[in-house]
Tab-separated table of C-alpha atoms and ligand atoms in Angstrom:
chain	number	residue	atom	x	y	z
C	1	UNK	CA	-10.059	2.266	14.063
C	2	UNK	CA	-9.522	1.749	10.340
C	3	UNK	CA	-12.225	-0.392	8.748
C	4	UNK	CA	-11.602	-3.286	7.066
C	5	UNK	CA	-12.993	-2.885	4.073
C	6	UNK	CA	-11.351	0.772	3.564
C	7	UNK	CA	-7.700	-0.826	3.663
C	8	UNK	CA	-6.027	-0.934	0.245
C	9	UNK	CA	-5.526	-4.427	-0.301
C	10	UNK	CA	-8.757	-5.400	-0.009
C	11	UNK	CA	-10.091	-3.094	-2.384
C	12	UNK	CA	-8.095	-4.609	-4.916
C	13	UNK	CA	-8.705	-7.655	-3.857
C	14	UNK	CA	-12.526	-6.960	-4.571
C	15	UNK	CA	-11.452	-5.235	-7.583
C	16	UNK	CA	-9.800	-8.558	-8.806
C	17	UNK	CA	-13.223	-10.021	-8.112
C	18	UNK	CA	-15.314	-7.701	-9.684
C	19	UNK	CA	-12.818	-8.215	-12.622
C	20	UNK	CA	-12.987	-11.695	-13.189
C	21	UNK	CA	-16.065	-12.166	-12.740
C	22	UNK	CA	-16.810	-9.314	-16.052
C	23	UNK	CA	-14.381	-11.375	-17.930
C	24	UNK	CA	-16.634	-14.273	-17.294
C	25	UNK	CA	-14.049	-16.813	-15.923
C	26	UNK	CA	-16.441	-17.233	-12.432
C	27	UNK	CA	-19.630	-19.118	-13.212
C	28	UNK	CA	-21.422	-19.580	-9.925
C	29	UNK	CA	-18.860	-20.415	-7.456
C	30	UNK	CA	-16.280	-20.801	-9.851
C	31	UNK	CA	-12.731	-19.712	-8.915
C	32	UNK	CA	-10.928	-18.393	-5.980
C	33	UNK	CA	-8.396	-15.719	-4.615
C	34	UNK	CA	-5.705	-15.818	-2.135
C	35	UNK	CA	-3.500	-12.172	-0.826
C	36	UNK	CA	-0.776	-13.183	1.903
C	37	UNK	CA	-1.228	-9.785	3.966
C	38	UNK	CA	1.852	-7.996	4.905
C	39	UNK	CA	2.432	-7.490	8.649
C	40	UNK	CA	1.763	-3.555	8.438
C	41	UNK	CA	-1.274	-3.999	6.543
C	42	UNK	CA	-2.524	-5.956	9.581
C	43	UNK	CA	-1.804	-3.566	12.445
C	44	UNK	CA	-4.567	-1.005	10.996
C	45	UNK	CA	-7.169	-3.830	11.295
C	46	UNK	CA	-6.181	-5.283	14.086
C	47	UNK	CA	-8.910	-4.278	16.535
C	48	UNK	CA	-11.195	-5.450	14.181
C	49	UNK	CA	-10.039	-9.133	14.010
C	50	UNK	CA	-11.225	-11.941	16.235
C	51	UNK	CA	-8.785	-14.393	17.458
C	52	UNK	CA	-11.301	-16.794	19.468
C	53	UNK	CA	-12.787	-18.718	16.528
C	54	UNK	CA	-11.829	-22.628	16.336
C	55	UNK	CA	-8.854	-23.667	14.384
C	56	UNK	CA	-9.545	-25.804	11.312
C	57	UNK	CA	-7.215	-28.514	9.552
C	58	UNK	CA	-6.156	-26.865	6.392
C	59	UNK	CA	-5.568	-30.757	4.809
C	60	UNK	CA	-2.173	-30.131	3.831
C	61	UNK	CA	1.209	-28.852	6.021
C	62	UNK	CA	2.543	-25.695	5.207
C	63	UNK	CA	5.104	-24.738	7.786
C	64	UNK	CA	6.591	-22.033	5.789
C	65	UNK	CA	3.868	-20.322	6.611
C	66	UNK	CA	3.362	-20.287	9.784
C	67	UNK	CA	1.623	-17.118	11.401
C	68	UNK	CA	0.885	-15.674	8.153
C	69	UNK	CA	-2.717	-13.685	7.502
C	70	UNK	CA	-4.330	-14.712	4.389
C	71	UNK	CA	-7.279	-12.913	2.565
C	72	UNK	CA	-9.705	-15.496	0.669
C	73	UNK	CA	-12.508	-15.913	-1.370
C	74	UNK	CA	-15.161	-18.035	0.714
C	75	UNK	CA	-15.893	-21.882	-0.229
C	76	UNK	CA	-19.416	-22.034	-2.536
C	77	UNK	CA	-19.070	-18.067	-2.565
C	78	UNK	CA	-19.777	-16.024	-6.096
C	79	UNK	CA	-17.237	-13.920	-7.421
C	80	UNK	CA	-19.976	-11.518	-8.849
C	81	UNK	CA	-20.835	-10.927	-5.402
C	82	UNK	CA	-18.069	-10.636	-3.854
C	83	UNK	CA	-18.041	-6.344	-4.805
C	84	UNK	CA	-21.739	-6.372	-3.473
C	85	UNK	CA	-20.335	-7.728	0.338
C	86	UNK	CA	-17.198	-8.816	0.710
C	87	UNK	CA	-17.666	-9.257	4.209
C	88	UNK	CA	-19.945	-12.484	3.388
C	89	UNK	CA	-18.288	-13.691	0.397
C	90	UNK	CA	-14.373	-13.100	1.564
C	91	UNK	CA	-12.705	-13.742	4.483
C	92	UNK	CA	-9.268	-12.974	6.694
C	93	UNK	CA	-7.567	-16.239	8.124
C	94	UNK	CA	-4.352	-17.057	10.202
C	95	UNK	CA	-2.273	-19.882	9.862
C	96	UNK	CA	-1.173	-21.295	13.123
C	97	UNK	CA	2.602	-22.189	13.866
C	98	UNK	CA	2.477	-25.417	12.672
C	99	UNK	CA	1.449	-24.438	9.233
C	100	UNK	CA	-1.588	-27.068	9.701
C	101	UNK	CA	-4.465	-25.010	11.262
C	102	UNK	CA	-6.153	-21.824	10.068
C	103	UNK	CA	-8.310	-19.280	12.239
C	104	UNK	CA	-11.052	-17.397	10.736
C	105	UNK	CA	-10.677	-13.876	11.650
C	106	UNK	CA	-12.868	-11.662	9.711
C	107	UNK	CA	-15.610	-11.664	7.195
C	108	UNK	CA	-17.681	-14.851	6.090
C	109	UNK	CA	-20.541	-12.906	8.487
C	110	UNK	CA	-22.913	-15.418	7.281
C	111	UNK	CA	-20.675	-18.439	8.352
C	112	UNK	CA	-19.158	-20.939	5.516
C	113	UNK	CA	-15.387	-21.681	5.138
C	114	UNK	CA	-12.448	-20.449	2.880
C	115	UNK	CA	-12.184	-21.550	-0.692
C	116	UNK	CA	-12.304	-25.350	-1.108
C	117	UNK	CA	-9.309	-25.013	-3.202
C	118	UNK	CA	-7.093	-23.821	0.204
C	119	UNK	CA	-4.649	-26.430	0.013
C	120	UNK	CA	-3.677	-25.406	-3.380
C	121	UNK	CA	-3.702	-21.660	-2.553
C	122	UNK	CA	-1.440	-22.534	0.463
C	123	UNK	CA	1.157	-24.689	-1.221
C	124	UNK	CA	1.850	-22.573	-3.892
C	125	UNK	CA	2.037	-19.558	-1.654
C	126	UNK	CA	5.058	-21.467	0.748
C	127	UNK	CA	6.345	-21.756	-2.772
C	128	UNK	CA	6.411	-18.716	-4.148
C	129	UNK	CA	6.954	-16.660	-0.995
C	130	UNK	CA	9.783	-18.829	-0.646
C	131	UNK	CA	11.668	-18.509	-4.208
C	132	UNK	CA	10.936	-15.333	-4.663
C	133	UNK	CA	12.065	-13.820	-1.311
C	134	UNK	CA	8.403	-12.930	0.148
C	135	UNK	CA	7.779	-11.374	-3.428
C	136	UNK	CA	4.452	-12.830	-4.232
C	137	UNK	CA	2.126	-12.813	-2.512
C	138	UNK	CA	-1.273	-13.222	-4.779
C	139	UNK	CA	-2.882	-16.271	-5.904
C	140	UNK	CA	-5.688	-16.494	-8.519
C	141	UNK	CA	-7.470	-19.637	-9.665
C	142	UNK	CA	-10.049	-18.890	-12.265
C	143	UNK	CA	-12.101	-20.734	-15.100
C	144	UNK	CA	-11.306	-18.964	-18.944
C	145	UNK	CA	-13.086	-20.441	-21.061
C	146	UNK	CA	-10.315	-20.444	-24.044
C	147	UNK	CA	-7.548	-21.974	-22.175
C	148	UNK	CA	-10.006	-24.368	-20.713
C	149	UNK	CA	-10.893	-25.786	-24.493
C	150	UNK	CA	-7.367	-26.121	-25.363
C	151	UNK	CA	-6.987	-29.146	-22.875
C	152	UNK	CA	-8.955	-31.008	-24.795
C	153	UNK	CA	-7.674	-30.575	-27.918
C	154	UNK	CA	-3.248	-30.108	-27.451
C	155	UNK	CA	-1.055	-32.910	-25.964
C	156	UNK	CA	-1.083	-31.769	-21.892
C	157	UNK	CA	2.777	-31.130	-21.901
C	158	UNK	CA	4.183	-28.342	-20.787
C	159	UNK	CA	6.307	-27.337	-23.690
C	160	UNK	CA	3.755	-27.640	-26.548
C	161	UNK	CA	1.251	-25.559	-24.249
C	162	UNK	CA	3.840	-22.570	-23.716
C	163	UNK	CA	5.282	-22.997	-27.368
C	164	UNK	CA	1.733	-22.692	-28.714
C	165	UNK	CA	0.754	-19.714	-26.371
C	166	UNK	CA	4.195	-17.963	-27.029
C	167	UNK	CA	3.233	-18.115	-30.604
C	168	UNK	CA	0.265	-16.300	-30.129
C	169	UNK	CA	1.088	-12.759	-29.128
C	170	UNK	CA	4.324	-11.636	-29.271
C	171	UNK	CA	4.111	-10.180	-25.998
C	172	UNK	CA	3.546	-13.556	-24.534
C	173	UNK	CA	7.259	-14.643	-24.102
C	174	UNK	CA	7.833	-11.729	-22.328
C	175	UNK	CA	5.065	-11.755	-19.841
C	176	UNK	CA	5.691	-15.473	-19.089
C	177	UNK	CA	9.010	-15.948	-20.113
C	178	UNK	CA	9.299	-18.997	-17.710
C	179	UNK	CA	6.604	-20.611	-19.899
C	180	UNK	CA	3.331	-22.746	-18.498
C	181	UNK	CA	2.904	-25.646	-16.510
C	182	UNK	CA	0.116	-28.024	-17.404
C	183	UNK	CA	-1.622	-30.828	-14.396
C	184	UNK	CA	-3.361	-33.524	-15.981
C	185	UNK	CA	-7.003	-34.060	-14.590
C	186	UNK	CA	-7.012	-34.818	-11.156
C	187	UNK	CA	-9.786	-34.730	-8.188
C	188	UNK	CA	-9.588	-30.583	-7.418
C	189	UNK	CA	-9.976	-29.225	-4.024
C	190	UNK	CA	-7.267	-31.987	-2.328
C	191	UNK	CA	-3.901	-32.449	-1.584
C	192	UNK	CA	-2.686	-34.325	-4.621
C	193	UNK	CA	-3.920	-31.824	-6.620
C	194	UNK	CA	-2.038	-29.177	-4.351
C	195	UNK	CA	1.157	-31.174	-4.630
C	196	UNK	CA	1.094	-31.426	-8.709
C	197	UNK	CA	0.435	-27.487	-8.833
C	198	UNK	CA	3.529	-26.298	-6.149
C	199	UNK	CA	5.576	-28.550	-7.815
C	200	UNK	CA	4.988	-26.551	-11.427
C	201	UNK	CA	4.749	-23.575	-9.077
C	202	UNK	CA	8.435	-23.934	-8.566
C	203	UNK	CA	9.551	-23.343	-12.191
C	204	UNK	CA	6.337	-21.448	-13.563
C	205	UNK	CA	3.866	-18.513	-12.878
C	206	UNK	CA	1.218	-19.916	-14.425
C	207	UNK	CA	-0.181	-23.845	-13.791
C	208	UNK	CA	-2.893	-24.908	-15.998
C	209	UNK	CA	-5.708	-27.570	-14.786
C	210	UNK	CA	-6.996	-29.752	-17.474
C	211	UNK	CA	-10.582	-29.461	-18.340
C	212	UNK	CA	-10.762	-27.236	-15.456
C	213	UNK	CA	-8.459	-23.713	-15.150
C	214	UNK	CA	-5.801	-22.082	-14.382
C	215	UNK	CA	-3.631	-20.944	-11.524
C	216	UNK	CA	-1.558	-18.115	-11.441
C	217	UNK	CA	1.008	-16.386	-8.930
C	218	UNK	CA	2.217	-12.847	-8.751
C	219	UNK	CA	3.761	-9.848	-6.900
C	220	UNK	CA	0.067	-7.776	-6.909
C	221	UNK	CA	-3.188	-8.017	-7.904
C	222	UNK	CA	-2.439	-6.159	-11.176
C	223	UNK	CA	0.484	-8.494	-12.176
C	224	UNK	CA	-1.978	-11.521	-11.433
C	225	UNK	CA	-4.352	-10.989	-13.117
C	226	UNK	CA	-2.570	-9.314	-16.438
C	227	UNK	CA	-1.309	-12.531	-16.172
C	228	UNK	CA	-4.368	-14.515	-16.282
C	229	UNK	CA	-5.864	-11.962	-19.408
C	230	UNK	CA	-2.387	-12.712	-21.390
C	231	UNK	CA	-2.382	-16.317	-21.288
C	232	UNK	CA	-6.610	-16.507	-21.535
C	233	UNK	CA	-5.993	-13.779	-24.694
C	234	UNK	CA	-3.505	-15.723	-26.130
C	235	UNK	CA	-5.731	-19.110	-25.540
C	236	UNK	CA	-8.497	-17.064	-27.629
C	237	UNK	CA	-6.230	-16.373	-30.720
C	238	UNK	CA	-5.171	-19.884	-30.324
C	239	UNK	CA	-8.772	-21.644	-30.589
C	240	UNK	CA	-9.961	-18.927	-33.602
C	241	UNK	CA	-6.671	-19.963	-35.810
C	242	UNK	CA	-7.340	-23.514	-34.816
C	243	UNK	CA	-11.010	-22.754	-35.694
C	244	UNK	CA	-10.025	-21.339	-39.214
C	245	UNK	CA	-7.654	-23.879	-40.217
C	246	UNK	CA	-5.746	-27.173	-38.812
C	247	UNK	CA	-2.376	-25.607	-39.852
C	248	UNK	CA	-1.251	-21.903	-39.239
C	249	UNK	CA	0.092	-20.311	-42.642
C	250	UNK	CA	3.347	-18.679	-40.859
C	251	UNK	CA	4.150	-18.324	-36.997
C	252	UNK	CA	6.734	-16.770	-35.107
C	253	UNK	CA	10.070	-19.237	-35.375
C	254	UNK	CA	12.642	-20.286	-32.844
C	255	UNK	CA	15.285	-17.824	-34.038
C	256	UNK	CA	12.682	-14.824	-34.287
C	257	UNK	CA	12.086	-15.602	-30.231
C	258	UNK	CA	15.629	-15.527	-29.646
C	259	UNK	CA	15.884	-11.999	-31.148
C	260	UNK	CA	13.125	-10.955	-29.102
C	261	UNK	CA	14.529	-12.327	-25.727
C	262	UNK	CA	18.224	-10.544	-26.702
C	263	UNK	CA	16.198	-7.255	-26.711
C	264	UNK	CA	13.230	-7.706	-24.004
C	265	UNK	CA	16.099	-9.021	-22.206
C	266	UNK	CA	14.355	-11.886	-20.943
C	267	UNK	CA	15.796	-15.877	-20.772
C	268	UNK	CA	13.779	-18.224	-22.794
C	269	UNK	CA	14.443	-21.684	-21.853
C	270	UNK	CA	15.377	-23.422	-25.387
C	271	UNK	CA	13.427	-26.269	-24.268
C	272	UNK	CA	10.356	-24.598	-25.598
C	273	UNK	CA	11.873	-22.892	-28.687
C	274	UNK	CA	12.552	-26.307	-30.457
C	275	UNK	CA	12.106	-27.270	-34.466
C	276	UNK	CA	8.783	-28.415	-35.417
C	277	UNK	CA	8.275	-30.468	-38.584
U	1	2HA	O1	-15.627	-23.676	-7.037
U	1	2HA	O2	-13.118	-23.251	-8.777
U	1	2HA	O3	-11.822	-25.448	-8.218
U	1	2HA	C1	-14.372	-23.192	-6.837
U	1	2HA	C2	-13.454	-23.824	-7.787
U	1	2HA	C3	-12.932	-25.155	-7.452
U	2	ZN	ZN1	-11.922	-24.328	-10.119
């Protein structure tokens, strides 16, 4: 019998943690993680699940999910101690056939639920695992402080958010050539809130939550959270020239992105490469 805690994808699901948390983007219980397990990463573990715990309304419908295993942060859980004992801070859930109900099956050893933010999670993974033909499978939510500052200080649109990010770092565009999606404030933790974020989640990889986070959604737990550093990087260059100055001196132009997508060989949707004043 294979121990849970030995099986690859929850080490780097604890390494994501551990990660996060030394970037500073998990105050207290700020944040959470989602993995959609594959089938043959469940069959090590299987012994050591238990399928006689009480099924719990998820608060949102998520048929396209049905039977899937899910690893999650816990609800009021820390981040920082999530390397410490993942067994009390993390847990392994089932969604039932429905796609309404989830079954604790491992971990939270101390009781508690998954992340608040499950709704969320779960949308955006019947999203994603659905556009991308069972591609991705992680789902980060996290607090950076840089990223968080710019919604209070750029127009919450989608285009000026990725145009200004782009600008940044010129490897920006081609780590998120879809660009960024941006939710105005909203209640977190709900349905709505799940609703505004799948929908982005259907063009972008990357939904930002004013005057709260961001979301991302990737292939592995690498890809997520490179993802997260990039855009929270580029967020940081963004508030320092900001800082220094209400107008940047030169930039990268529309035509200068172009030549970069022709050789990256990436598609950069003209609707964020248009002519400022
Ligand atoms: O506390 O980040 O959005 C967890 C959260 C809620
Ligand atoms: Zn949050």
């Amino acid at each position: 019998m294979n121990s849970v805690l030995d099986a690859p994808f929850v080490q780097g699901f604890v390494r994501l943690c551990g990660d996060g948390f030394a970037q500073n983007w998990h105050e207290r219980n700020g944040g959470n993680l989602t993995y959609r397990i594959r089938p043959e990463e469940i069959e090590p573990i299987r012994a050591q699940l238990r399928a006689d715990g009480p099924w719990q309304d998820i608060g949102t419908s998520v048929p396209g999910l049905a039977g899937e295993y899910f690893m999650a942060t816990g609800s009021g859980k820390f981040f920082r101690n999530v390397p410490l004992d993942p067994e009390d801070a993390a847990c392994i859930v089932r969604i039932d056939e429905a796609g309404e109900k989830y079954q604790v099956q491992w971990g939270l050893k101390n009781g508690g639920r998954p992340t608040s933010e499950l709704p969320s999670h779960l949308m955006n993974h019947e999203v994603k695992k659905a556009l991308t033909g069972g591609a991705h499978r992680v789902i980060y939510h996290a607090h950076p402080a840089n990223v968080i500052a710019l919604t209070f200080v750029l127009p919450l649109e989608d285009q000026v958010f990725t145009r200004e990010l782009w600008e940044m770092a010129t490897e920006c565009p081609v780590v998120f050539p879809e660009g960024v999606g941006v939710v105005p404030w909203m209640v977190p933790g709900g349905r709505d809130i799940a609703v505004a974020t799948s929908r982005l989640m259907q063009k972008y990889n990357v939904a930002i939550w004013a005057h709260h986070g961001v979301f991302c959604s990737g292939r592995d737990f690498d890809e997520t959270f490179g993802l997260m550093h990039t855009v929270e990087k580029s967020a940081e260059i963004l508030v320092k020239v900001l800082s220094m100055t209400p107008k940047k001196r030169q930039t990268i132009q529309p035509q200068e992105f172009r030549d970069l997508a022709r050789d990256f060989h990436v598609t950069l949707p003209e609707e964020f490469l248009f002519e400022k004043e």
